[in-house]
mmCIF file of C-alpha atoms and ligand atoms in Angstrom:
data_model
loop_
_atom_site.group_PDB
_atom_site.id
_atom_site.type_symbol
_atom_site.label_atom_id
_atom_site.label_comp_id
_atom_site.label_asym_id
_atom_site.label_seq_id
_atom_site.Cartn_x
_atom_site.Cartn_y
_atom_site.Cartn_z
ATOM 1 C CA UNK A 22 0.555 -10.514 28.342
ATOM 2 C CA UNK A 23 -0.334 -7.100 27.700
ATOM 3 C CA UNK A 24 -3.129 -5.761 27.639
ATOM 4 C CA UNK A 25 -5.990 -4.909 24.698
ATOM 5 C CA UNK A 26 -6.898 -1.711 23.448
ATOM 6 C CA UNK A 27 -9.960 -1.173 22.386
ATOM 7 C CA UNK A 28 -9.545 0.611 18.609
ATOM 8 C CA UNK A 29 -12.253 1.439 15.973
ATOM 9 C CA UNK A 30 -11.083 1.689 12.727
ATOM 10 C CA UNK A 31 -12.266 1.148 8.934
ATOM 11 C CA UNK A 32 -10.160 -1.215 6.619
ATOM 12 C CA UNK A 33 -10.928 -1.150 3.050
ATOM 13 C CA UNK A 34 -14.163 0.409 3.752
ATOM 14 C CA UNK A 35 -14.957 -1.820 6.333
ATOM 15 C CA UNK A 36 -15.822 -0.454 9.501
ATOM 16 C CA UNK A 37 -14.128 -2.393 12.374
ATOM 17 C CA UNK A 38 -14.515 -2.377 16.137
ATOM 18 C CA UNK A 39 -12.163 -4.683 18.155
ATOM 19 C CA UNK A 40 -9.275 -4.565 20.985
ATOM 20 C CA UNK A 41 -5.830 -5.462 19.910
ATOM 21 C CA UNK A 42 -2.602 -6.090 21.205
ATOM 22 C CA UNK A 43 -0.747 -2.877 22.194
ATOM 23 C CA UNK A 44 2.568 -4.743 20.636
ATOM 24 C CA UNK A 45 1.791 -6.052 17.384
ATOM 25 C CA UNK A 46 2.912 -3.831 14.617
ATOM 26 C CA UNK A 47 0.235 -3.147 11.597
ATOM 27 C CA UNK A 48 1.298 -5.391 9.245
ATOM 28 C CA UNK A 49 1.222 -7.944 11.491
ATOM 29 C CA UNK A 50 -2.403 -6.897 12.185
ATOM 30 C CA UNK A 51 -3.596 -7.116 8.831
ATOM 31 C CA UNK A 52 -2.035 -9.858 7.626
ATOM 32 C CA UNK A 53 -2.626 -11.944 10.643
ATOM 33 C CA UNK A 54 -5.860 -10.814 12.154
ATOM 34 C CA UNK A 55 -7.680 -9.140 9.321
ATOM 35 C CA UNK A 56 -6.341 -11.946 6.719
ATOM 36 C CA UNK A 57 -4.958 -9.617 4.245
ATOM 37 C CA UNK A 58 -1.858 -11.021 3.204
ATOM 38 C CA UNK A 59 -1.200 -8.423 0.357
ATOM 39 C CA UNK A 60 0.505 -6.203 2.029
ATOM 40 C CA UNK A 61 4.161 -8.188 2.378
ATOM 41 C CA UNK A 62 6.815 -8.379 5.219
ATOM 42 C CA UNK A 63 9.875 -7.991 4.029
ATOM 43 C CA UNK A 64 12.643 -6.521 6.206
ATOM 44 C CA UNK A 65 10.430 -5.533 9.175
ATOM 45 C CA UNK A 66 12.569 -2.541 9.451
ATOM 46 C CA UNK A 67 11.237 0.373 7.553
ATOM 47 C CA UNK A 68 13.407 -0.187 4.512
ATOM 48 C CA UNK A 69 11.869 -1.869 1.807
ATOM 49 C CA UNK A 70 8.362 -0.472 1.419
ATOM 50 C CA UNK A 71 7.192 -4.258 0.889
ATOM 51 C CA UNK A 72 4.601 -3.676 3.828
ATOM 52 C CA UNK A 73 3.588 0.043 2.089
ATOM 53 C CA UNK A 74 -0.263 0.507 2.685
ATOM 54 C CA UNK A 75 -2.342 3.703 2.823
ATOM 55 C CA UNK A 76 -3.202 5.860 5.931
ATOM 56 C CA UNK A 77 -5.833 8.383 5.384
ATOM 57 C CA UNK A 78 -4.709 8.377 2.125
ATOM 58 C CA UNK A 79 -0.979 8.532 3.008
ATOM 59 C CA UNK A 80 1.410 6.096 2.543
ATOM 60 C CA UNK A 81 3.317 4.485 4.853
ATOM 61 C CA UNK A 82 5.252 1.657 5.799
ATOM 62 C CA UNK A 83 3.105 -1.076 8.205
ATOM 63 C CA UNK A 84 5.654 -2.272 10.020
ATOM 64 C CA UNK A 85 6.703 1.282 11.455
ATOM 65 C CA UNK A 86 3.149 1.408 12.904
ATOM 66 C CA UNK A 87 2.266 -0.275 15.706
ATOM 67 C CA UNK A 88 -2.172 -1.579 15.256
ATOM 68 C CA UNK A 89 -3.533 0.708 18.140
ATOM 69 C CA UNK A 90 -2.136 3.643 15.882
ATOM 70 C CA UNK A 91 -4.830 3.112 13.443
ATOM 71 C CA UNK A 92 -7.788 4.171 16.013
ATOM 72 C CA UNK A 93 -10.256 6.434 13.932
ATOM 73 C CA UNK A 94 -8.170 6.212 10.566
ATOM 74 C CA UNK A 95 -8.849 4.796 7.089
ATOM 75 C CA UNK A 96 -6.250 2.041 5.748
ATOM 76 C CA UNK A 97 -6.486 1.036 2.696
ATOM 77 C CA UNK A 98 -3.780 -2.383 1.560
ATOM 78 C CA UNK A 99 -4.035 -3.142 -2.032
ATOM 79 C CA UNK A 100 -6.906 -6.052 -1.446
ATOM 80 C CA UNK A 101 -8.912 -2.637 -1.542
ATOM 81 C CA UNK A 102 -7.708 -0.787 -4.574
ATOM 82 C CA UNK A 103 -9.745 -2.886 -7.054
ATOM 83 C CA UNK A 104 -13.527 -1.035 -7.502
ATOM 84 C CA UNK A 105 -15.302 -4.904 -7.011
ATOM 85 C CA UNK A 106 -14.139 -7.221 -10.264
ATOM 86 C CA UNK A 107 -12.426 -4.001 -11.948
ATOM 87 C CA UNK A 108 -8.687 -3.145 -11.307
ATOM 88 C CA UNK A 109 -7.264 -0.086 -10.268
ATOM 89 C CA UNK A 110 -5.843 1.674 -13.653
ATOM 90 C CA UNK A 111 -2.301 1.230 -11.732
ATOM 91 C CA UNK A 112 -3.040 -2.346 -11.572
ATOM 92 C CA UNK A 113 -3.748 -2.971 -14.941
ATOM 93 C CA UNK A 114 -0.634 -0.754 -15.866
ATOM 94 C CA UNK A 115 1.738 -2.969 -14.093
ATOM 95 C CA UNK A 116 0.842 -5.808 -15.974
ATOM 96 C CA UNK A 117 0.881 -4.261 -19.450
ATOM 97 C CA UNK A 118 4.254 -2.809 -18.632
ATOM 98 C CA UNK A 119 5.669 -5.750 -17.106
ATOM 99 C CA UNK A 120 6.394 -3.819 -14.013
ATOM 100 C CA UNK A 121 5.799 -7.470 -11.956
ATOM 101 C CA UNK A 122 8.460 -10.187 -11.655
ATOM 102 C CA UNK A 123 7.956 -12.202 -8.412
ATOM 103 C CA UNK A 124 5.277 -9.812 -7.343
ATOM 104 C CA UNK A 125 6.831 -8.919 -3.876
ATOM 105 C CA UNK A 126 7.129 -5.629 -3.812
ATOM 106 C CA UNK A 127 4.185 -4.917 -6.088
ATOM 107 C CA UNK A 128 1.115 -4.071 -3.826
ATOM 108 C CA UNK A 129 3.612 -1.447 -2.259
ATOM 109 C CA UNK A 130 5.197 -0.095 -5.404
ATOM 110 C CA UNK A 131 1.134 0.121 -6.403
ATOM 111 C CA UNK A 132 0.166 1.969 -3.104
ATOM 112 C CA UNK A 133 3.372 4.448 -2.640
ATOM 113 C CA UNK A 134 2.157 5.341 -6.586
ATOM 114 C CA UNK A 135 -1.416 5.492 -5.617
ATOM 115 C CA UNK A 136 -0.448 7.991 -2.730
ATOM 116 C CA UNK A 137 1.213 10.089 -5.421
ATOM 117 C CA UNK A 138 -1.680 9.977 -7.754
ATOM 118 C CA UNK A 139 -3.748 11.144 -4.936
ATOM 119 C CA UNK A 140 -2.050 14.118 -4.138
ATOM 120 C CA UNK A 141 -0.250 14.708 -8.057
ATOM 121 C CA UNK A 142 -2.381 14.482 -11.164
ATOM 122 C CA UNK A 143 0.281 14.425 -13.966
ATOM 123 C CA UNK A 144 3.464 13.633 -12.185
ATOM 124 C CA UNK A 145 6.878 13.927 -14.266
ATOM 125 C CA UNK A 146 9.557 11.079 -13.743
ATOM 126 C CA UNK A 147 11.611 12.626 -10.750
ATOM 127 C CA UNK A 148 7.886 12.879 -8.838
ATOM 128 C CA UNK A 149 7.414 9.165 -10.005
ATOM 129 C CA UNK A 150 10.958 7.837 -8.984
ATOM 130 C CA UNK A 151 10.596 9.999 -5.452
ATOM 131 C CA UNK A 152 7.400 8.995 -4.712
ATOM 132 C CA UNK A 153 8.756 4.824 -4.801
ATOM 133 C CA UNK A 154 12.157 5.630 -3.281
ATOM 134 C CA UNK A 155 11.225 4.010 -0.256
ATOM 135 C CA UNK A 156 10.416 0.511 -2.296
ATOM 136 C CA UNK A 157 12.538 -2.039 -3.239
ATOM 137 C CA UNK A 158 12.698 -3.905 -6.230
ATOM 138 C CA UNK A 159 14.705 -6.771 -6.408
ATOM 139 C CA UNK A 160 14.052 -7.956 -10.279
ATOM 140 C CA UNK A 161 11.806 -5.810 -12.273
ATOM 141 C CA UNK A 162 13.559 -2.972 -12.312
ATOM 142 C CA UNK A 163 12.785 0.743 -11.950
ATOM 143 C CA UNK A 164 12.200 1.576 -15.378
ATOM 144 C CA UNK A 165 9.413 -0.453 -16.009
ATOM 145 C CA UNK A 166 7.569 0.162 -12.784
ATOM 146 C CA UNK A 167 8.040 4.054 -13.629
ATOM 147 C CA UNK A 168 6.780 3.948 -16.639
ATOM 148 C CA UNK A 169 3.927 1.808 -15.532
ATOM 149 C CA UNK A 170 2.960 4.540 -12.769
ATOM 150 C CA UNK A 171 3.441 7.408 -15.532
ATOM 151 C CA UNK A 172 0.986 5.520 -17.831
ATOM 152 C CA UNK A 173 -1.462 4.785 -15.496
ATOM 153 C CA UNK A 174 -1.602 8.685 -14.387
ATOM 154 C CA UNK A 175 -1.701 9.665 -18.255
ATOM 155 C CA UNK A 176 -4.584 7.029 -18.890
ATOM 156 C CA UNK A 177 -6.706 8.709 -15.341
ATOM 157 C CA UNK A 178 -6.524 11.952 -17.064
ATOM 158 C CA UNK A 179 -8.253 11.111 -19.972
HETATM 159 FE FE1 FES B 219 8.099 -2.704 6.269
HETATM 160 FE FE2 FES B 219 10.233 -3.606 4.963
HETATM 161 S S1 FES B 219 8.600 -4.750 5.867
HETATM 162 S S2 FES B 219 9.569 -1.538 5.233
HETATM 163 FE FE1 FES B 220 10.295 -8.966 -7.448
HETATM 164 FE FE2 FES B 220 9.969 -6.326 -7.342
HETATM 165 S S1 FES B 220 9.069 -7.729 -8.758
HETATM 166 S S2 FES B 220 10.971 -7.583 -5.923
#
C-alpha cells in the first residue's frame, strides 16, 4: 500500500490536518473520509460536473484531483454554501425555479454558478450557460437551472 502524505487543508472552514492516501482522488476523499456526500460521483471521468466543488474559490471537478492536491487550499462542497440554517440565495433559487428534478447534478450546477457569481456580478445568459457547460443535466433541463442562476445573481445585487 502506498504510502500517506501528510496534507493540511481547510474544508468548509474547517481547518484539517491529516495524511492521506497518495491515490485516492478528491471526491473520494470527501465523500468517504470527510463524510460529505454532497458532492456526487457520477462518471468519474471529468465529464459530468456531478463531483463540481470549489478550490480557492474555483471550480473544479473532484474527481480530476487527486486528495494530496488540496495541501494549503480552501474547498468548499455545497454542505458549506448554506451561512448556518440560511441557504445560499442560489439555493433557494433552484427551488423556486424548479431547477431540481432528481437532485444529482444540483450541488454542482450550484457550485460551477457560485464560481461564476464569485468572479461575475450580473452575468448575461451566454456567461450563465458557459459557466455550467461542464454539468450535466439529465431531467431538469437547462432553462430552468439558467434562469435560476440569473435570478439568484439579480436578487445578490439588490
Ligand atoms: Fe467528476 Fe463526473 S464524477 S466529472
Ligand atoms: Fe436530475 Fe439534473 S436534476 S440530473
Amino acid at each position: 500500500m502506498a504510502r500517506e502524505i501528510p496534507i493540511k487543508f481547510v474544508v468548509n472552514g474547517r481547518e484539517y490536518e491529516m495524511a492521506v492516501s497518495p491515490n485516492v482522488t478528491l471526491v473520494d476523499f470527501i465523500r468517504n473520509e470527510l463524510g460529505l456526500t454532497g458532492s456526487k460521483k457520477g462518471c468519474g471521468q471529468g465529464e459530468c460536473g456531478s463531483c463540481t466543488v470549489l478550490m480557492d474559490g474555483e471550480a473544479v471537478n473532484a474527481c480530476l484531483i487527486l486528495a494530496p492536491q488540496i495541501h494549503g487550499k480552501s474547498v468548499t462542497t455545497i454542505e458549506g454554501l448554506a451561512n448556518r440554517d440560511e441557504e445560499h440565495p442560489l439555493q433557494t433559487s433552484f427551488v423556486e425555479h424548479s431547477a431540481s428534478q432528481c437532485g444529482f447534478c444540483t450541488p454542482g450546477m450550484i457550485l460551477s454558478a457560485k464560481a461564476l457569481l464569485n468572479t461575475t456580478t450580473e452575468p448575461n445568459e451566454l456567461e450563465v450557460r458557459r459557466a455550467i457547460s461542464g454539468n450535466l443535466c439529465r431531467c431538469s433541463g437547462y432553462k430552468k437551472i439558467t434562469e435560476a442562476i440569473l435570478a439568484a445573481a439579480a436578487q445578490e445585487q439588490r
